[in-house]
Short mmCIF file of C-alpha atoms in Angstrom, two decimals:
data_model
loop_
_atom_site.label_atom_id
_atom_site.label_comp_id
_atom_site.label_asym_id
_atom_site.label_seq_id
_atom_site.Cartn_x
_atom_site.Cartn_y
_atom_site.Cartn_z
CA UNK A 1 0.00 0.00 0.00
CA UNK A 2 1.33 3.43 -0.91
CA UNK A 3 1.77 5.89 1.96
CA UNK A 4 -0.92 8.59 2.15
CA UNK A 5 -0.13 11.70 0.19
CA UNK A 6 0.27 15.11 1.78
CA UNK A 7 0.94 18.65 0.69
CA UNK A 8 3.21 19.16 3.69
CA UNK A 9 6.95 19.26 3.05
CA UNK A 10 9.88 18.34 5.26
CA UNK A 11 11.53 21.45 6.62
CA UNK A 12 14.37 19.95 8.62
CA UNK A 13 17.24 17.52 8.17
CA UNK A 14 16.22 14.28 9.94
CA UNK A 15 19.86 13.22 10.20
CA UNK A 16 20.78 16.18 12.42
CA UNK A 17 20.80 15.49 16.15
CA UNK A 18 21.90 17.58 19.09
CA UNK A 19 22.11 17.45 22.84
CA UNK A 20 19.84 20.35 23.75
CA UNK A 21 16.82 18.47 25.05
CA UNK A 22 15.08 15.11 24.93
CA UNK A 23 12.10 17.19 23.74
CA UNK A 24 13.95 17.72 20.46
CA UNK A 25 13.57 14.06 19.52
CA UNK A 26 10.69 12.98 17.34
CA UNK A 27 8.08 10.40 18.27
CA UNK A 28 9.08 6.77 18.60
CA UNK A 29 7.93 4.67 15.61
CA UNK A 30 5.86 2.43 17.90
CA UNK A 31 4.04 5.51 19.18
CA UNK A 32 3.36 6.71 15.63
CA UNK A 33 2.02 3.26 14.82
CA UNK A 34 -0.29 3.47 17.82
CA UNK A 35 -1.59 6.85 16.64
CA UNK A 36 -2.37 5.41 13.23
CA UNK A 37 -4.14 2.51 14.93
CA UNK A 38 -6.36 4.90 16.87
CA UNK A 39 -7.16 6.98 13.81
CA UNK A 40 -10.13 6.46 11.52
CA UNK A 41 -13.82 6.45 12.20
CA UNK A 42 -15.60 8.29 14.98
CA UNK A 43 -14.86 7.79 18.67
CA UNK A 44 -16.37 9.54 21.67
CA UNK A 45 -14.65 12.83 22.58
CA UNK A 46 -13.40 14.33 25.85
CA UNK A 47 -12.08 11.13 27.40
CA UNK A 48 -15.11 8.87 27.07
CA UNK A 49 -13.34 6.83 24.41
CA UNK A 50 -12.19 3.21 24.53
CA UNK A 51 -8.49 4.16 24.48
CA UNK A 52 -8.72 6.33 27.58
CA UNK A 53 -10.76 3.66 29.32
CA UNK A 54 -8.13 1.04 28.55
CA UNK A 55 -5.37 3.39 29.68
CA UNK A 56 -6.75 3.19 33.21
CA UNK A 57 -5.97 -0.54 33.37
CA UNK A 58 -2.50 0.03 31.96
CA UNK A 59 -1.76 2.74 34.51
CA UNK A 60 -3.06 0.57 37.37
CA UNK A 61 -0.70 -2.19 36.34
CA UNK A 62 2.14 0.23 37.10
CA UNK A 63 0.75 2.24 40.02
CA UNK A 64 -1.74 0.03 41.82
CA UNK A 65 -5.48 -0.68 41.72
CA UNK A 66 -6.61 2.74 42.97
CA UNK A 67 -4.58 4.82 40.50
CA UNK A 68 -6.52 6.99 38.06
CA UNK A 69 -5.03 8.72 35.02
CA UNK A 70 -6.15 12.07 33.64
CA UNK A 71 -4.42 12.69 30.29
CA UNK A 72 -3.37 16.28 29.60
CA UNK A 73 -1.59 18.16 26.84
CA UNK A 74 1.78 18.94 28.41
CA UNK A 75 4.01 18.79 31.48
CA UNK A 76 3.32 22.29 32.76
CA UNK A 77 -0.39 21.59 32.51
CA UNK A 78 0.07 18.31 34.39
CA UNK A 79 1.94 20.04 37.19
CA UNK A 80 -0.52 22.92 37.51
CA UNK A 81 -3.55 20.64 37.53
CA UNK A 82 -1.97 18.21 39.97
CA UNK A 83 -0.88 20.92 42.41
CA UNK A 84 -4.27 22.62 42.32
CA UNK A 85 -5.89 19.27 43.08
CA UNK A 86 -4.07 18.93 46.41
CA UNK A 87 -4.19 22.53 47.68
CA UNK A 88 -6.67 25.07 48.95
CA UNK A 89 -6.88 28.62 47.62
CA UNK A 90 -4.51 29.70 50.40
CA UNK A 91 -2.14 26.77 49.92
CA UNK A 92 1.57 26.81 49.20
CA UNK A 93 3.98 24.31 47.68
CA UNK A 94 7.46 23.59 49.04
CA UNK A 95 9.96 22.81 46.28
CA UNK A 96 13.63 23.09 45.39
CA UNK A 97 14.83 26.38 43.95
CA UNK A 98 15.88 24.48 40.82
CA UNK A 99 12.48 22.77 40.41
CA UNK A 100 10.88 22.95 36.98
CA UNK A 101 7.70 24.40 38.51
CA UNK A 102 9.78 27.29 39.86
CA UNK A 103 12.27 27.94 37.07
CA UNK A 104 10.82 26.75 33.78
CA UNK A 105 7.05 27.17 33.81
CA UNK A 106 6.76 30.94 33.36
CA UNK A 107 5.07 31.35 36.73
CA UNK A 108 2.15 29.12 35.68
CA UNK A 109 1.73 27.41 39.07
CA UNK A 110 1.45 30.85 40.66
CA UNK A 111 -0.36 32.82 37.95
CA UNK A 112 -2.63 30.08 36.60
CA UNK A 113 -2.82 27.79 39.60
CA UNK A 114 -2.93 30.59 42.17
CA UNK A 115 -0.28 28.86 44.27
CA UNK A 116 2.57 30.22 46.33
CA UNK A 117 5.87 28.41 45.80
CA UNK A 118 8.07 28.20 48.89
CA UNK A 119 11.53 27.39 47.58
CA UNK A 120 14.61 26.04 49.35
CA UNK A 121 18.16 25.69 48.03
CA UNK A 122 19.02 22.12 47.07
CA UNK A 123 22.60 21.91 45.79
CA UNK A 124 22.04 18.56 44.07
CA UNK A 125 18.41 19.26 43.15
CA UNK A 126 17.05 16.93 45.85
CA UNK A 127 14.99 17.87 48.86
CA UNK A 128 15.53 16.33 52.30
CA UNK A 129 13.34 16.44 55.41
CA UNK A 130 15.73 19.01 56.84
CA UNK A 131 15.41 21.23 53.77
CA UNK A 132 11.62 20.90 53.83
CA UNK A 133 11.61 22.15 57.42
CA UNK A 134 13.05 25.49 56.27
CA UNK A 135 9.60 26.29 54.86
CA UNK A 136 7.34 23.87 56.77
CA UNK A 137 5.90 26.20 59.40
CA UNK A 138 3.21 28.81 60.00
CA UNK A 139 0.11 26.72 59.34
CA UNK A 140 -1.95 28.84 61.75
CA UNK A 141 -0.52 32.16 60.56
CA UNK A 142 -3.12 33.82 58.34
CA UNK A 143 -0.44 36.20 57.06
CA UNK A 144 1.52 33.39 55.41
CA UNK A 145 0.54 31.06 52.61
CA UNK A 146 -0.08 27.65 54.17
CA UNK A 147 2.40 24.88 53.27
CA UNK A 148 0.20 22.06 52.01
CA UNK A 149 2.29 20.19 49.44
CA UNK A 150 5.88 19.08 48.95
CA UNK A 151 6.76 18.80 45.26
CA UNK A 152 9.78 16.81 44.11
CA UNK A 153 11.03 15.89 40.64
CA UNK A 154 12.25 12.43 39.67
CA UNK A 155 14.71 12.69 38.00
CA UNK A 156 15.54 16.19 39.22
CA UNK A 157 16.28 19.19 37.05
CA UNK A 158 19.98 18.60 37.77
CA UNK A 159 19.86 15.03 36.51
CA UNK A 160 20.07 13.45 39.96
CA UNK A 161 17.82 10.64 41.18
CA UNK A 162 16.08 10.01 44.49
CA UNK A 163 16.34 6.50 45.93
CA UNK A 164 13.10 4.82 47.05
CA UNK A 165 14.16 5.25 50.69
CA UNK A 166 14.74 8.97 50.17
CA UNK A 167 11.28 9.44 48.68
CA UNK A 168 9.71 7.37 51.44
CA UNK A 169 11.42 9.51 54.09
CA UNK A 170 10.20 12.70 52.41
CA UNK A 171 6.64 11.40 52.19
CA UNK A 172 6.59 10.29 55.82
CA UNK A 173 7.94 13.66 56.91
CA UNK A 174 5.47 15.61 54.79
CA UNK A 175 2.51 13.51 55.86
CA UNK A 176 3.47 13.90 59.51
CA UNK A 177 3.02 17.65 58.99
CA UNK A 178 -0.33 17.16 57.26
CA UNK A 179 1.14 17.90 53.82
CA UNK A 180 0.72 15.91 50.62
CA UNK A 181 3.44 14.95 48.15
CA UNK A 182 3.46 15.64 44.42
CA UNK A 183 6.02 14.08 42.12
CA UNK A 184 6.94 15.72 38.83
CA UNK A 185 7.68 12.61 36.80
CA UNK A 186 8.50 14.05 33.41
CA UNK A 187 11.60 11.78 33.52
CA UNK A 188 10.30 9.18 35.97
CA UNK A 189 11.06 6.46 33.43
CA UNK A 190 14.73 7.49 33.38
CA UNK A 191 14.92 7.31 37.17
CA UNK A 192 13.25 3.89 37.26
CA UNK A 193 15.62 2.63 34.57
CA UNK A 194 18.64 3.90 36.49
CA UNK A 195 17.54 2.26 39.74
CA UNK A 196 16.17 -0.86 38.03
CA UNK A 197 12.91 -0.67 39.95
CA UNK A 198 9.24 -0.47 38.90
CA UNK A 199 7.79 3.04 38.76
CA UNK A 200 5.44 2.15 41.62
CA UNK A 201 8.48 1.75 43.91
CA UNK A 202 9.24 5.46 43.43
CA UNK A 203 5.64 6.66 43.72
CA UNK A 204 2.64 5.07 45.41
CA UNK A 205 4.71 2.44 47.25
CA UNK A 206 6.79 5.25 48.74
CA UNK A 207 3.78 7.39 49.74
CA UNK A 208 3.45 9.87 46.84
CA UNK A 209 -0.10 11.23 46.60
CA UNK A 210 -0.23 12.55 43.05
CA UNK A 211 2.00 12.23 40.01
CA UNK A 212 2.68 14.15 36.82
CA UNK A 213 3.57 11.32 34.45
CA UNK A 214 5.72 12.25 31.48
CA UNK A 215 5.41 10.96 27.94
CA UNK A 216 6.87 13.57 25.59
CA UNK A 217 10.46 13.31 26.80
CA UNK A 218 10.36 9.54 26.43
CA UNK A 219 9.08 9.05 22.90
CA UNK A 220 5.55 10.45 22.77
CA UNK A 221 4.48 13.00 20.18
CA UNK A 222 2.62 15.01 22.80
CA UNK A 223 0.75 14.37 26.01
CA UNK A 224 1.30 13.60 29.68
CA UNK A 225 -1.03 12.52 32.46
CA UNK A 226 -1.91 13.45 36.01
CA UNK A 227 -2.08 10.19 37.94
CA UNK A 228 -4.00 10.31 41.19
CA UNK A 229 -2.44 7.77 43.55
CA UNK A 230 -4.23 8.73 46.76
CA UNK A 231 -7.92 9.16 45.99
CA UNK A 232 -8.53 10.74 49.42
CA UNK A 233 -6.09 13.54 48.61
CA UNK A 234 -7.98 15.09 45.69
CA UNK A 235 -11.42 16.10 44.51
CA UNK A 236 -13.02 17.35 41.30
CA UNK A 237 -10.12 16.40 39.05
CA UNK A 238 -12.28 16.47 35.91
CA UNK A 239 -13.39 20.02 36.63
CA UNK A 240 -9.86 21.16 37.41
CA UNK A 241 -8.51 19.70 34.18
CA UNK A 242 -11.17 21.48 32.11
CA UNK A 243 -10.80 24.74 34.03
CA UNK A 244 -7.05 24.61 33.39
CA UNK A 245 -7.56 24.17 29.63
CA UNK A 246 -6.01 20.69 29.66
CA UNK A 247 -9.01 18.65 28.50
CA UNK A 248 -8.33 17.26 25.03
CA UNK A 249 -11.36 16.78 22.84
CA UNK A 250 -9.71 13.98 20.82
CA UNK A 251 -8.22 12.43 23.93
CA UNK A 252 -7.83 9.02 22.30
CA UNK A 253 -4.70 10.36 20.60
CA UNK A 254 -3.09 11.20 23.93
CA UNK A 255 -4.21 8.02 25.64
CA UNK A 256 -3.07 5.64 22.91
CA UNK A 257 0.45 7.12 23.03
CA UNK A 258 0.67 6.51 26.77
CA UNK A 259 -0.67 3.00 26.20
CA UNK A 260 2.04 2.38 23.60
CA UNK A 261 4.71 3.50 26.06
CA UNK A 262 3.36 1.77 29.16
CA UNK A 263 1.52 -1.37 28.08
CA UNK A 264 4.75 -3.33 27.82
CA UNK A 265 8.33 -2.11 28.10
CA UNK A 266 8.74 0.68 25.54
CA UNK A 267 8.95 3.25 28.35
CA UNK A 268 11.83 1.30 29.89
CA UNK A 269 13.65 0.62 26.63
CA UNK A 270 13.55 4.28 25.64
CA UNK A 271 14.63 5.59 29.03
CA UNK A 272 17.31 2.95 29.49
CA UNK A 273 18.83 3.74 26.10
CA UNK A 274 18.87 7.49 26.81
CA UNK A 275 20.56 6.82 30.14
CA UNK A 276 23.17 4.57 28.52
CA UNK A 277 24.00 7.27 25.99
CA UNK A 278 24.39 9.79 28.80
CA UNK A 279 26.84 7.46 30.53
CA UNK A 280 28.76 7.04 27.29
CA UNK A 281 28.89 10.80 26.86
CA UNK A 282 30.00 11.35 30.46
CA UNK A 283 32.77 8.78 30.05
CA UNK A 284 34.02 10.53 26.94
CA UNK A 285 33.83 13.97 28.54
CA UNK A 286 35.77 12.90 31.62
CA UNK A 287 38.73 12.17 29.34
CA UNK A 288 38.81 15.78 28.07
CA UNK A 289 41.16 17.94 30.11
CA UNK A 290 39.60 21.23 31.21
CA UNK A 291 35.98 20.03 31.25
CA UNK A 292 34.31 19.46 34.62
CA UNK A 293 31.15 17.39 35.14
CA UNK A 294 29.16 19.17 37.85
CA UNK A 295 26.67 16.59 39.15
CA UNK A 296 26.42 12.82 39.26
CA UNK A 297 25.17 11.49 35.93
CA UNK A 298 22.23 9.40 37.10
CA UNK A 299 19.69 9.76 34.30
CA UNK A 300 19.98 11.19 30.78
CA UNK A 301 21.48 14.60 31.58
CA UNK A 302 25.07 15.80 31.85
CA UNK A 303 25.89 19.18 33.38
CA UNK A 304 29.39 20.44 32.66
CA UNK A 305 31.59 23.50 33.01
CA UNK A 306 34.00 24.52 30.27
CA UNK A 307 35.34 27.73 28.73
CA UNK A 308 32.60 29.96 27.38
CA UNK A 309 34.21 30.44 23.98
CA UNK A 310 34.55 26.69 23.54
CA UNK A 311 30.85 26.22 24.21
CA UNK A 312 29.94 28.91 21.70
CA UNK A 313 32.01 27.28 18.98
CA UNK A 314 30.69 23.84 19.86
CA UNK A 315 27.10 25.11 19.68
CA UNK A 316 27.65 25.88 15.99
CA UNK A 317 28.24 22.16 15.45
CA UNK A 318 25.77 20.65 17.93
CA UNK A 319 22.75 22.28 19.53
CA UNK A 320 22.75 22.51 23.35
CA UNK A 321 21.95 25.09 26.01
CA UNK A 322 23.86 27.07 28.56
CA UNK A 323 22.59 26.31 32.07
CA UNK A 324 24.45 29.17 33.77
CA UNK A 325 26.12 31.21 31.07
CA UNK A 326 28.00 33.45 33.48
CA UNK A 327 29.65 30.45 35.11
CA UNK A 328 30.18 28.62 31.82
CA UNK A 329 27.83 25.79 32.81
CA UNK A 330 26.07 23.84 30.08
CA UNK A 331 23.56 21.00 29.89
CA UNK A 332 23.75 18.09 27.48
CA UNK A 333 20.71 15.82 27.14
CA UNK A 334 20.43 12.39 25.54
CA UNK A 335 17.20 11.00 24.09
CA UNK A 336 15.72 7.65 23.09
CA UNK A 337 17.08 8.12 19.57
CA UNK A 338 20.59 9.29 20.49
CA UNK A 339 23.11 6.94 18.92
CA UNK A 340 26.62 5.91 19.90
CA UNK A 341 27.81 7.63 16.73
CA UNK A 342 26.10 10.86 17.85
CA UNK A 343 27.86 10.72 21.20
CA UNK A 344 31.27 9.87 19.76
CA UNK A 345 31.03 12.65 17.18
CA UNK A 346 30.14 15.15 19.90
CA UNK A 347 33.04 14.07 22.12
CA UNK A 348 35.42 14.33 19.15
CA UNK A 349 34.15 17.84 18.39
CA UNK A 350 34.54 18.80 22.06
CA UNK A 351 38.15 17.62 22.05
CA UNK A 352 38.85 19.59 18.88
CA UNK A 353 37.38 22.79 20.25
CA UNK A 354 39.15 22.42 23.59
CA UNK A 355 42.46 21.97 21.75
CA UNK A 356 42.08 25.18 19.71
#
């Protein structure tokens, strides 16, 4: 059968890869096949479709029999909806200064969600009970936003990974103060692959109440999900999702992508490969004199410090971002489609530029 015709034209070189973000990667072929499978004919809109119904069983196989998934468009939307679901109008969220909800979401949790973020410095991106206590006070003070949620990211924005015991300790500490725990899991699959544990070990089994489950960074075309793990912790999720403009009319096309990732092991294969490429890149970088790796490489991110002019020249050959331009810090990300040849070519280019 001939492929369907289109008037669209390719506007990029599909052979070009960089290390700017795992969001730069396209969709995994198995995800595209799932989208084609879900296409054709008419199916009920706004989440009443057979694909979204089936997704619930898939999600429960990972997160337990009480888990409920609410597909959304994107990660910021997932975080805003999830945090609203576990806070009151006067509620506040304790998070690391480096957290995505604080640094990279354009103030959406505060401006759209109406939440106050109470940040604490976390040198490796990870919160501890002691760091939480810097902001965990003043529940009876009407002059202060009330701490109601602790939000952590797994993996963190600095590429580090919480162990199951660390998450369990955080959840026990937060719950003892009457607070709930939200986990930003845009790269949860990478953390689970690193630790070689099921995703439930890092979430509901450890005491997490609500999860933002990532898809886009791990091979989906678009779409994430809010996964309610503790049904007693939330209410009116459907209304919150709609109010927050995250209700997809053709939700089957979000749900079937998550099914493709989660029904078997595609999520793990993709994340594991990205992690392996990050380790290969880190190994090559460590052999380059004058380049410093800043944090443990525990997922699919490498943070490094090198001369500013070297980075600028290297950016003309491979796309990546400065993390702290003044300090000369950069971030290199690997994706499910990063190849060994991509990594080796980048390391060779880095050596050339450092030698100039």
